[in-house]
Coordinates of C-alpha atoms and ligand atoms in Angstrom, one line a residue:
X1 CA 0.0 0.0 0.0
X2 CA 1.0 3.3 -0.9
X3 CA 0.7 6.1 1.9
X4 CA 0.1 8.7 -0.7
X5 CA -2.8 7.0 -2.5
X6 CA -5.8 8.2 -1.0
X7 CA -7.9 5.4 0.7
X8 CA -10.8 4.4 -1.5
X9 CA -15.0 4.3 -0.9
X10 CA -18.0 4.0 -1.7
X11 CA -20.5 6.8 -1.6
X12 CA -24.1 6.5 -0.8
X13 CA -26.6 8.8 0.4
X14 CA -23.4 11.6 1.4
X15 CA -21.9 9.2 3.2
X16 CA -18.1 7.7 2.7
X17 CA -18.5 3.7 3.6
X18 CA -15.1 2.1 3.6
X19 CA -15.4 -1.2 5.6
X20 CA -16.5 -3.5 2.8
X21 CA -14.3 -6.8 1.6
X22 CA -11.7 -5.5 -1.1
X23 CA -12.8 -6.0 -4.8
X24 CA -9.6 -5.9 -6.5
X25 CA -6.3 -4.1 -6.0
X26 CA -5.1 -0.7 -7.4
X27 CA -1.7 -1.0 -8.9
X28 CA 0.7 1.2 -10.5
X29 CA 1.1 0.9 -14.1
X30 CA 4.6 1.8 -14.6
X31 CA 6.0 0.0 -11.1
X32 CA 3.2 -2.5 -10.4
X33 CA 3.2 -1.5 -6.7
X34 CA 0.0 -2.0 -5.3
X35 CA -1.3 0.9 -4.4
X36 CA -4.5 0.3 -2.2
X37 CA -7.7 -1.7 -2.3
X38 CA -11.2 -1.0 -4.0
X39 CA -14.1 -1.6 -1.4
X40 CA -17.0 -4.0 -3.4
X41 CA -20.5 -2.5 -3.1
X42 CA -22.7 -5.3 -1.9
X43 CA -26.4 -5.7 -3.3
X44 CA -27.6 -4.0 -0.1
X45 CA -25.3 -0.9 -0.8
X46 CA -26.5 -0.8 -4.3
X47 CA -30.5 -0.8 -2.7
X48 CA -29.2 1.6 -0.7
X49 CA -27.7 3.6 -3.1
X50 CA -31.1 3.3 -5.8
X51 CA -33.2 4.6 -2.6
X52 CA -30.6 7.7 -2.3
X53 CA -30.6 8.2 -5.9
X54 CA -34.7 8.2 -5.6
X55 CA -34.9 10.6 -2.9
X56 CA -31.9 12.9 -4.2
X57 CA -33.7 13.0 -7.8
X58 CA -36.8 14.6 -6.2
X59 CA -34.6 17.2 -4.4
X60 CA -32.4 18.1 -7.5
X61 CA -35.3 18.2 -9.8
X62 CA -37.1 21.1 -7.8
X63 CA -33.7 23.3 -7.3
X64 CA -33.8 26.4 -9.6
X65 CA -31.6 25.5 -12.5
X66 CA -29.9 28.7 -11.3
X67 CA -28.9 27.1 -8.3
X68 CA -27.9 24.1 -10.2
X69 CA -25.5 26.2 -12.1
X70 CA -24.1 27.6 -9.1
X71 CA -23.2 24.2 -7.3
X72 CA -21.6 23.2 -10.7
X73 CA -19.2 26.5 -10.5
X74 CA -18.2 26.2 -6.9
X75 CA -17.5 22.5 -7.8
X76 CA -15.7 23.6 -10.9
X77 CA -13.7 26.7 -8.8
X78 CA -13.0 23.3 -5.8
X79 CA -11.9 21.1 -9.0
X80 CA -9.0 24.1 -9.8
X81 CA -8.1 24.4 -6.4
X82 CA -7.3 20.4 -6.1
X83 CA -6.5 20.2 -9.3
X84 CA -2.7 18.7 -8.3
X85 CA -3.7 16.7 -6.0
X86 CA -6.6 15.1 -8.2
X87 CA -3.7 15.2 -11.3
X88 CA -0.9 13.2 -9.1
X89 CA -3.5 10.7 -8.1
X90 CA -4.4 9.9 -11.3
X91 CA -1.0 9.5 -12.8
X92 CA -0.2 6.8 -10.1
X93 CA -2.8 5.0 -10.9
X94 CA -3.5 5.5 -14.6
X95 CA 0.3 6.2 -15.8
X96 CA 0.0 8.9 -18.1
X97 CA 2.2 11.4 -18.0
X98 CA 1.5 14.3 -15.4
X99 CA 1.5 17.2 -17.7
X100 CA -1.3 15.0 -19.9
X101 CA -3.1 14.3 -16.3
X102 CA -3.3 18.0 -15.5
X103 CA -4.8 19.0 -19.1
X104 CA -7.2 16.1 -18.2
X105 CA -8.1 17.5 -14.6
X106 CA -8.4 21.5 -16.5
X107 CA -10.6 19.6 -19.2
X108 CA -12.9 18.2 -16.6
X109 CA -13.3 21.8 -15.7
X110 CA -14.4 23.1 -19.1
X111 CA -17.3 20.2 -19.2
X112 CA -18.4 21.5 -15.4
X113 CA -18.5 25.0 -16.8
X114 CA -20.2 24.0 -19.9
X115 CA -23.0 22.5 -18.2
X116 CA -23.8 25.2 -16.0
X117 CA -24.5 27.3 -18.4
X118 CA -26.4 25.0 -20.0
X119 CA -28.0 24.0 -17.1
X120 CA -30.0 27.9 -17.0
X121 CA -30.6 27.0 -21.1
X122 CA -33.1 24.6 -20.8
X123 CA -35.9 26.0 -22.3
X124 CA -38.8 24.4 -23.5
X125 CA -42.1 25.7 -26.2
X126 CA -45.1 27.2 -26.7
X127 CA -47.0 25.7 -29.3
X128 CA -49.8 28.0 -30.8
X129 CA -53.2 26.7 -30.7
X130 CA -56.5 28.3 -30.8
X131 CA -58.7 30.0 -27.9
X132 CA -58.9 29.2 -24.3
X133 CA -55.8 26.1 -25.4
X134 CA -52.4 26.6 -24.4
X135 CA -49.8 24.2 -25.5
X136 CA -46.7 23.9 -23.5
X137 CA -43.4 21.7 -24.5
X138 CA -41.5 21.3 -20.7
X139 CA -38.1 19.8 -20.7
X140 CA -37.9 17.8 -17.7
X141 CA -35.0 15.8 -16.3
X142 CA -34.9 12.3 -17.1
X143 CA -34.6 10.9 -13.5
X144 CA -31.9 9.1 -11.9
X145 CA -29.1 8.2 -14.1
X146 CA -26.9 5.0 -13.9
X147 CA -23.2 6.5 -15.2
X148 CA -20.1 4.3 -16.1
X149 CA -17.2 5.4 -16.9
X150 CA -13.5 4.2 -18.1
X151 CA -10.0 4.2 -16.5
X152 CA -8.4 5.9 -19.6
X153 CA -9.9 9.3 -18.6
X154 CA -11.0 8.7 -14.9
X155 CA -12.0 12.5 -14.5
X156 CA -12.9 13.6 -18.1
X157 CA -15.3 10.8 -18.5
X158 CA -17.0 10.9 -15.0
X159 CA -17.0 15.0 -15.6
X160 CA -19.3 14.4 -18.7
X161 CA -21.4 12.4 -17.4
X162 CA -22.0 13.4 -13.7
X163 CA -22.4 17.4 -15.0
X164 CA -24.8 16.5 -18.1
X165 CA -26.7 14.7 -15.5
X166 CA -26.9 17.2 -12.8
X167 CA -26.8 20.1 -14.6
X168 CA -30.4 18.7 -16.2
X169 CA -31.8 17.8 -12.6
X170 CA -31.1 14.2 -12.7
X171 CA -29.6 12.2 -9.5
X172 CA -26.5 9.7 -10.4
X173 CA -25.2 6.8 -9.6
X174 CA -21.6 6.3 -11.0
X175 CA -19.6 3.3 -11.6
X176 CA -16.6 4.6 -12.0
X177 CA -13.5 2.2 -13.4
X178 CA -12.2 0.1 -10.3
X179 CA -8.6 0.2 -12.1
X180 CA -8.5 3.9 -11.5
X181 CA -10.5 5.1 -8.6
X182 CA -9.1 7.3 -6.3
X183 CA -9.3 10.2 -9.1
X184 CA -13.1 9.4 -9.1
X185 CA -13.3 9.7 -5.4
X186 CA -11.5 13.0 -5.4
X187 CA -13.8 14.4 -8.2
X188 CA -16.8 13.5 -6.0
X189 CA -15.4 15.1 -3.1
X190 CA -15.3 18.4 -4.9
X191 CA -19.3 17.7 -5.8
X192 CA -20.1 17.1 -1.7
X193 CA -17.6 20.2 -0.9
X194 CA -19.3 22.1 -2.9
X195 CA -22.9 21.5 -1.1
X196 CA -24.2 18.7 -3.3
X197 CA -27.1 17.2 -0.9
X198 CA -26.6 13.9 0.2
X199 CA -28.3 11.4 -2.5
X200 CA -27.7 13.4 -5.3
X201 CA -24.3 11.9 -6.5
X202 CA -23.7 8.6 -5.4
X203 CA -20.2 6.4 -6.0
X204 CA -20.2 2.9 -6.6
X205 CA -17.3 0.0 -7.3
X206 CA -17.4 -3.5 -7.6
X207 CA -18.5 -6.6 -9.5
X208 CA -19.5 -4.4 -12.9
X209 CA -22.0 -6.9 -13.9
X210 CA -23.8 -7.3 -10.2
X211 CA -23.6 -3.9 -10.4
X212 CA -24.7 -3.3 -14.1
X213 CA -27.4 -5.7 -13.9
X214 CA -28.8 -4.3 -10.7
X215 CA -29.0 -0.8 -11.5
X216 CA -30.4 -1.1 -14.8
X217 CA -33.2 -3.3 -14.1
X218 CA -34.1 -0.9 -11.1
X219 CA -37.2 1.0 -11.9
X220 CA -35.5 3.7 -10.4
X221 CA -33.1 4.0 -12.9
X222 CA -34.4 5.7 -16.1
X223 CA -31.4 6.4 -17.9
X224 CA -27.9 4.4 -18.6
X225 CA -24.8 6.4 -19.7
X226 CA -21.4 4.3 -20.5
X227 CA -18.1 5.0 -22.2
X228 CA -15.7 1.8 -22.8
X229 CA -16.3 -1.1 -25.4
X230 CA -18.2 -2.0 -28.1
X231 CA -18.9 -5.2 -26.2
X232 CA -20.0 -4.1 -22.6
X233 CA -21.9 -1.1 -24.3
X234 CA -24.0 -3.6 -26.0
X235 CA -24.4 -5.7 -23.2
X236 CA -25.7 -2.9 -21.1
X237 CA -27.7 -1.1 -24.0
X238 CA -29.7 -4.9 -24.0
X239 CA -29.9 -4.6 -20.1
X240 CA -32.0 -1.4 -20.8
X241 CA -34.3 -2.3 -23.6
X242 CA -35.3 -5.2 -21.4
X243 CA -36.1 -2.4 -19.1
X244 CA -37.3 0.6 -22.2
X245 CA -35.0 2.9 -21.1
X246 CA -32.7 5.2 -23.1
X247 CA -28.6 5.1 -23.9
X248 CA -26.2 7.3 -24.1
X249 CA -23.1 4.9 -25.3
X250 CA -19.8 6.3 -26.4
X251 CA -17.9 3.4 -27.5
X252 CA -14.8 1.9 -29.0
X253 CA -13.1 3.1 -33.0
X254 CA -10.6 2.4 -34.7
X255 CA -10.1 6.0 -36.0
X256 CA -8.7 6.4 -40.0
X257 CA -5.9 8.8 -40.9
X258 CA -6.7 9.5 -45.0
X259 CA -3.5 10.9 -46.0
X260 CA -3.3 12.5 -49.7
X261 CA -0.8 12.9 -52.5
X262 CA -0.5 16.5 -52.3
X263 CA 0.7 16.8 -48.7
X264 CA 4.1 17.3 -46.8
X265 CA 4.4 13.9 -46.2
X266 CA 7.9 13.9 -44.0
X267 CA 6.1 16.4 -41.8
X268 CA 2.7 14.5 -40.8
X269 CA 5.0 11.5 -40.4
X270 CA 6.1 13.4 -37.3
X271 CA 3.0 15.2 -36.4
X272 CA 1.5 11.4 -36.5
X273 CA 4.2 10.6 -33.5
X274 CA 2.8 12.8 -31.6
X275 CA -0.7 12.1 -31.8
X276 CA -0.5 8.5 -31.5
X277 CA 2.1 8.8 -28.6
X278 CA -1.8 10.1 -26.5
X279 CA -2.3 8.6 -23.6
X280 CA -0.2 5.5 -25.2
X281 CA -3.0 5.2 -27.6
X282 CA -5.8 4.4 -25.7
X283 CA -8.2 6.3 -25.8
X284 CA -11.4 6.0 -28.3
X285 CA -10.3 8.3 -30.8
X286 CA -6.4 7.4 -31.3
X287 CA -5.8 7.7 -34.8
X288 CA -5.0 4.1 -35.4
X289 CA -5.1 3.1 -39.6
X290 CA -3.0 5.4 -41.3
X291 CA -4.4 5.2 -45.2
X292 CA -1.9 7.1 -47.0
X293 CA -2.2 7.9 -50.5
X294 CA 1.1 5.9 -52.5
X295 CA 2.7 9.3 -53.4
X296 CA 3.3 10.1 -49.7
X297 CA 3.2 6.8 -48.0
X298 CA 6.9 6.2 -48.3
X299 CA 8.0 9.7 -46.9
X300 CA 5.4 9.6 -44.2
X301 CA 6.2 6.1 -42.5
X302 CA 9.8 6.8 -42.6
X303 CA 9.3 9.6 -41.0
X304 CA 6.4 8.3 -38.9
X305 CA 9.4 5.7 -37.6
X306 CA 11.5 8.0 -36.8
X307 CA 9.2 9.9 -34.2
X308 CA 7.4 6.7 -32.8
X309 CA 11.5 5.5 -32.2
X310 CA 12.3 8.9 -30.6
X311 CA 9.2 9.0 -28.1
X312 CA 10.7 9.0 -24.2
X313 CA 8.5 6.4 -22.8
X314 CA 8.8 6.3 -18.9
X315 CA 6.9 6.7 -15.5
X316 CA 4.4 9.5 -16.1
X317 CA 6.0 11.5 -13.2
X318 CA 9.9 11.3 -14.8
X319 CA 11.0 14.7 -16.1
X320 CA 10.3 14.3 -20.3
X321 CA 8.7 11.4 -20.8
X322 CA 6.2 11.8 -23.2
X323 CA 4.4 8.2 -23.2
X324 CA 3.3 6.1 -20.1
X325 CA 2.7 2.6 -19.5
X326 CA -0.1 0.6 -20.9
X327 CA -2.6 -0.1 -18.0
X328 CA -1.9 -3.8 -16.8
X329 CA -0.6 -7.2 -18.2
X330 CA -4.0 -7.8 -20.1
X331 CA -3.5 -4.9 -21.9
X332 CA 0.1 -5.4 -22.8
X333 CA -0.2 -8.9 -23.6
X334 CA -3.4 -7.7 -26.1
X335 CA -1.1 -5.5 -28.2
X336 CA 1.6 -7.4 -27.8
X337 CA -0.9 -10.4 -29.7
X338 CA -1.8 -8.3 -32.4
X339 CA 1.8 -6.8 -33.2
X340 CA 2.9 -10.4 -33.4
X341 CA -0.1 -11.5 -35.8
X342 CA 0.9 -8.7 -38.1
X343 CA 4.2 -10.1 -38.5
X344 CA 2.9 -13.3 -39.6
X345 CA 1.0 -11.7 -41.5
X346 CA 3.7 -9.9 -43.6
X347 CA 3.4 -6.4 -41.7
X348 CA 7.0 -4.3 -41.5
X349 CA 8.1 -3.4 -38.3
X350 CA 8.7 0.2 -38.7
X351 CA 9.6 0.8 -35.5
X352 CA 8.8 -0.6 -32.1
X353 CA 7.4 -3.7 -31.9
X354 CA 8.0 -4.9 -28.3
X355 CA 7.4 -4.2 -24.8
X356 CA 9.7 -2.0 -22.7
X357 CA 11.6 -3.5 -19.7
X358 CA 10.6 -6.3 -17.7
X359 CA 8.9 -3.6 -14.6
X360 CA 5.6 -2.1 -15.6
X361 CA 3.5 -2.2 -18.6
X362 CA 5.7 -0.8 -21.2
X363 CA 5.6 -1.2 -24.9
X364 CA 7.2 1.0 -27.5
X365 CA 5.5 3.3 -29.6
X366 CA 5.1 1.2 -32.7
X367 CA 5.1 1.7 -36.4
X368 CA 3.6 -1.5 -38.7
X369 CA 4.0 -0.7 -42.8
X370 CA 2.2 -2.7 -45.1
X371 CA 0.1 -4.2 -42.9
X372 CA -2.4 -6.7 -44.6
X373 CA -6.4 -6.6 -44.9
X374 CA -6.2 -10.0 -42.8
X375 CA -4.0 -9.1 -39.9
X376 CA -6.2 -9.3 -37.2
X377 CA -4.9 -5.5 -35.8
X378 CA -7.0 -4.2 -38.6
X379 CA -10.1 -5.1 -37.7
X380 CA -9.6 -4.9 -34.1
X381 CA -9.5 -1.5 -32.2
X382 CA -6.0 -1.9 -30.5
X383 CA -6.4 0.4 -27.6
X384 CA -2.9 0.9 -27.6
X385 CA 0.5 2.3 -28.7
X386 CA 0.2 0.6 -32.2
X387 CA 0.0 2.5 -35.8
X388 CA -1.1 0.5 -39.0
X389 CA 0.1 2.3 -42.3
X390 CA -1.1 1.0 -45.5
X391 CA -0.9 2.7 -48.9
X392 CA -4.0 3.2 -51.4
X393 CA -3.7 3.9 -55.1
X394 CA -6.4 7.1 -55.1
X395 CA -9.1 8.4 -52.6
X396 CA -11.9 5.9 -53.9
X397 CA -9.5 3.5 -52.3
X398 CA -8.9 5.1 -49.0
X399 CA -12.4 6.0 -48.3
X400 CA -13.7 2.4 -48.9
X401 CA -11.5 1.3 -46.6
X402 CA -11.4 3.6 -44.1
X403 CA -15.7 3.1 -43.8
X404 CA -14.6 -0.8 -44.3
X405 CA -15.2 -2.0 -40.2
X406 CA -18.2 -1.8 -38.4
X407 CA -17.1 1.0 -36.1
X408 CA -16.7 4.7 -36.7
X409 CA -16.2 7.2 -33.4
X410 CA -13.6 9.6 -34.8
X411 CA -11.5 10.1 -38.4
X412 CA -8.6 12.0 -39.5
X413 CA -7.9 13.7 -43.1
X414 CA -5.1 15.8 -44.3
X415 CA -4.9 17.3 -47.7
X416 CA -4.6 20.7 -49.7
X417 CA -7.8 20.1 -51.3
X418 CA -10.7 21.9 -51.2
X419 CA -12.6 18.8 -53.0
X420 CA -11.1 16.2 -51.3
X421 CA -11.6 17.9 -47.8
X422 CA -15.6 18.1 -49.2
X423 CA -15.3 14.4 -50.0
X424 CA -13.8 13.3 -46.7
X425 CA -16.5 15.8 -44.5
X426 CA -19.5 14.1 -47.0
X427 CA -18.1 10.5 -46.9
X428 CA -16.2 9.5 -44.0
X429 CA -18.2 7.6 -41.6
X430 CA -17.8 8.7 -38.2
X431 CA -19.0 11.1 -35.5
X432 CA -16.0 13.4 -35.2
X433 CA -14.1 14.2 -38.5
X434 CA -10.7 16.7 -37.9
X435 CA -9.3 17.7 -40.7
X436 CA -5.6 18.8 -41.2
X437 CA -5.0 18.3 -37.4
X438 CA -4.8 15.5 -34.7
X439 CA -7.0 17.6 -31.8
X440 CA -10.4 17.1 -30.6
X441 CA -12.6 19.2 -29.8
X442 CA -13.6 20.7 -26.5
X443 CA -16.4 21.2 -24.2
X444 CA -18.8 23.2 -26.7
X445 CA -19.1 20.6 -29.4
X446 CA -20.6 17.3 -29.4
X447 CA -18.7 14.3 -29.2
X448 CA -20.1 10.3 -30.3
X449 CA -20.0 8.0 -32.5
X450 CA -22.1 6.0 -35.4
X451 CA -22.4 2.4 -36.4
X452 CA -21.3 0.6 -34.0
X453 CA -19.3 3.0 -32.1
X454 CA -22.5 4.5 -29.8
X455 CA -25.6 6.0 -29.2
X456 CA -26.1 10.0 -28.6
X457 CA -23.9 12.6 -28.0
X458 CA -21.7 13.9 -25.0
X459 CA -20.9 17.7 -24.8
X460 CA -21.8 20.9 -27.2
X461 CA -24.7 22.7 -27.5
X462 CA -26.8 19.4 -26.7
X463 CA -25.3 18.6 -23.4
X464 CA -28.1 18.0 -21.7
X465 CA -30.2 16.3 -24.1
X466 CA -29.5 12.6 -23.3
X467 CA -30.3 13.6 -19.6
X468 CA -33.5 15.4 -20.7
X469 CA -37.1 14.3 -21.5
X470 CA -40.3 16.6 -22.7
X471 CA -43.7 16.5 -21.5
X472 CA -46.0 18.2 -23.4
X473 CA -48.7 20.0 -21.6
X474 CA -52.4 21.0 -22.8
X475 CA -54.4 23.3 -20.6
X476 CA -57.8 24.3 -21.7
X477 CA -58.3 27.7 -20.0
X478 CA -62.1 27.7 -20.3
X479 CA -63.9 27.4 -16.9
X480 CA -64.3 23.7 -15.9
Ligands
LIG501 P1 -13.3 -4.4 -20.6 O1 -14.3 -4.5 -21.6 O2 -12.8 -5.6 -19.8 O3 -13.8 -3.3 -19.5 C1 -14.0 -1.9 -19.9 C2 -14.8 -1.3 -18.8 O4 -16.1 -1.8 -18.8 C3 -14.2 -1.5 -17.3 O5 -14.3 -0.2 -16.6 C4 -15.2 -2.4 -16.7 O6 -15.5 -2.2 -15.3 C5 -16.5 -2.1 -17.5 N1 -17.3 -3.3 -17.6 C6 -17.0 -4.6 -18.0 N2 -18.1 -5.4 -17.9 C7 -19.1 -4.6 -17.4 C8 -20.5 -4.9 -17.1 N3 -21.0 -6.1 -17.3 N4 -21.2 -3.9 -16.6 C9 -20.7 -2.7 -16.4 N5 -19.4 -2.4 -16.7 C10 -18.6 -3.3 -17.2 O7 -12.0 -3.7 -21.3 P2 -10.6 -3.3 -20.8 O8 -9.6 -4.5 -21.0 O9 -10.6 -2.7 -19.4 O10 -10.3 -2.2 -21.8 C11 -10.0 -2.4 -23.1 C12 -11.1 -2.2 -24.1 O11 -12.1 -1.3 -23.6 C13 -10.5 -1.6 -25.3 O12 -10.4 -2.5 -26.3 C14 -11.4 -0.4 -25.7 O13 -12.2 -0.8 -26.8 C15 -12.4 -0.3 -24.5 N6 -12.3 1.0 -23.9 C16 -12.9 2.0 -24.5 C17 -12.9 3.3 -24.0 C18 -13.5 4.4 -24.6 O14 -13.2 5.6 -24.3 N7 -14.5 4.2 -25.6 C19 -12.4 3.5 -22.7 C20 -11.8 2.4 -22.1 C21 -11.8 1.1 -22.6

């Protein structure tokens, strides 16, 4: 056990419950130390915590959305003040470097801020009608939320979710990742800091599917938010058809890179570097299959290799690393898998290729040219430090095979022209398209995906929407 690893609870009804049998262990990416132990909510806690959640919803939903607003701020202004603290936390258990933690923590702000300006936005209609009839559209919260949320970003993620929600007027519960949660217990201090009443935001770990399955099927529950695979996020959007209730599911990709012929190949090659380097690609919207048109493709994975090679990988708290561990031996033994199939498969090792020491879960930034249709990489979101580059004769091509899998979160496209840009923006399918630049966007734009990459949007103007329902209302004014 680590002394400066906060001690980790549940939280149910405003009260911090500590003194249940451990779950699972927290370790340390990049030293496997064992860091502390995750408390397993019990079925009782989680009745305990769908009564909270029942009473807190009736609370939140009467306090002015001014009010709302105002708890999100003073969480927001406690989220700045800790905003270290909640940073180093998060590197110990995650990995990522601290600099990436702290643009995490100051991103979790944004969404907090977001919201509660939202929250005073939610307006609802009047629909003419004739005489003595008025028509009124409300928009109501939805009711208590069940939330879950990944250990790749174990503040941004819970941030989404748990300020959509209550900036609406919805109670939560939250199953935040057991890999990473002291950062979730810090966030939620900030929420109860800043005045939150008890039942309103409620923290669970444990057995995910005792958990998952209970809260669903709850007729409490009437709405389920997750981020994290394709598989569990179609798992749990069954759980709640069984039960008619809506999703909000922001799942896995496997995000394209179209590359044309008219570009400065050498200098994406290094730009490429460091995007993929992110959070040791894993996260959702890694750019992962680089497509590159045959006029540049030889340019850019040279010098692609030469960036991945030069990446300082390293404990996230090391002066200059720029590229943490992966998160535990399944992980590293998953990438490791498909960097080995490509090599059977014929793939060229451009650079990396293997893991990193024999002490934590390191594995070099790697570069795969010419990586066959049938190398199983291709098909499979990685979720990790790996690049596939394969070259296309034109943009027909590219585009048929970047819209090839069944997935499609976010894509990438670089070129100098105006058409093609048009082509990419009409054609590509997936829910975030940036073009000419690895970044994301922020707090004010909606991020999701299509096929099978999720269900709704997170963020921008309709922030609150998944959280949301309408009632229409008909009054006849005449005396009854
Ligand atoms: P995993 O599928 O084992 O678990 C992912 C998360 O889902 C964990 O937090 C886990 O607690 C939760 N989970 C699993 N079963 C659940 C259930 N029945 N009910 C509720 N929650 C459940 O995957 P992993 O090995 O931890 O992560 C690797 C994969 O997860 C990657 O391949 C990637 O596709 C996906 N992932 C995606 C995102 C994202 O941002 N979209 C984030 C993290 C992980």
């Amino acid at each position: 056990m680590d002394s400066t690893y906060p001690r980790i609870g549940l939280h149910i009804d405003g009260e911090w419950l500590y003194d249940r049998p451990a779950y699972t262990e927290v370790v340390n990416p990049s030293n496997e130390a064992t860091l502390g132990s995750v408390p397993g909510a019990t079925p009782a806690d989680l009745e305990r915590a769908l009564a909270a959640a029942e009473r807190g919803f009736r609370v939140w939903r009467d306090t002015p959305p001014l009010q709302r607003a105002q708890l999100l701020l003073r969480t927001c202004a406690l989220v700045r003040e800790r905003a270290e603290s909640i940073a180093q936390i998060l590197t110990q258990e995650q990995g990522k470097p601290i600099a990436d933690a702290r643009n995490e923590v100051a991103r979790a702000t944004a969404f907090l801020e977001w919201d509660a300006a939202e929250a005073q936005r939610l307006y609802g209609s009047i629909v003419p009608a004739g005489p003595q009839m008025q028509q009124m559209i409300l928009r109501l919260p939805v009711g208590p939320v069940a939330a879950f949320t990944p250990w790749n970003v174990p503040v941004g993620s819970p941030a989404r979710k748990i300020s959509g929600a209550l900036a609406a007027g919805c109670s939560v519960i939250i199953k935040a990742a057991e890999e990473t949660p002291g950062t979730a217990c810090a966030f939620v201090q900030c929420f109860i800091d800043a005045g939150l009443p008890p039942g309103v935001l409620n923290l669970v770990f444990g057995n995910p599917s005792l958990i998952s399955s209970t809260l669903i099927a709850s007729p409490v529950i009437r709405m389920v938010t997750f981020t994290g695979s394709v598989a569990v996020g179609k798992h749990l959007t069954q759980l709640a058809a069984a039960a008619m209730k809506p999703v909000l599911m922001e799942l896995g990709g496997h995000a394209p890179v179209l590359i044309g012929a008219d570009v400065d190949a050498a200098a994406l090659g290094k730009l490429a570097g460091s995007a993929k380097m992110r959070l040791a690609g894993q996260f959702c919207a890694s750019p992962t299959r680089f497509i590159v048109h045959q006029k540049s493709y030889a340019a850019f994975v040279d010098a692609f290799a030469k960036a991945a090679s030069e990446v300082r990988v390293g404990d996230g708290f090391e002066p200059g690393v720029q590229m943490g561990p992966l998160l535990n031996g399944k992980r590293l033994a998953a990438i490791d898998e498909l960097v080995q199939d490509a090599k059977v498969c014929g793939a060229r090792v451009a650079a990396g290729g293997q893991r990193i020491g024999e002490r934590g879960f390191f594995y070099a930034l790697t570069v795969l040219a010419d990586v066959p249709a049938h190398a199983k990489a291709m098909t499979t979101e990685p979720f990790g430090p790996m690049a596939l580059c394969v070259q296309v004769a034109d943009l027909d091509e590219g585009i048929t095979l970047a819209n090839s899998l069944s997935v499609g979160l976010a894509g990438y496209a670089f070129t100098n022209s105006l058409e093609e840009a048009e082509r990419f923006t009409r054609e590509l399918e997936c829910g975030a398209l940036s073009i000419n630049h690895f970044g994301m966007g922020g707090a004010d734009t909606p991020f999701g995906g299509v096929k099978e990459s999720g269900i709704g949007r997170e963020g921008g103007a309709q922030s609150l929407e998944p959280y949301t329902t309408t009632k229409t209302v008909l009054t006849r004014t005449a005396r009854v």
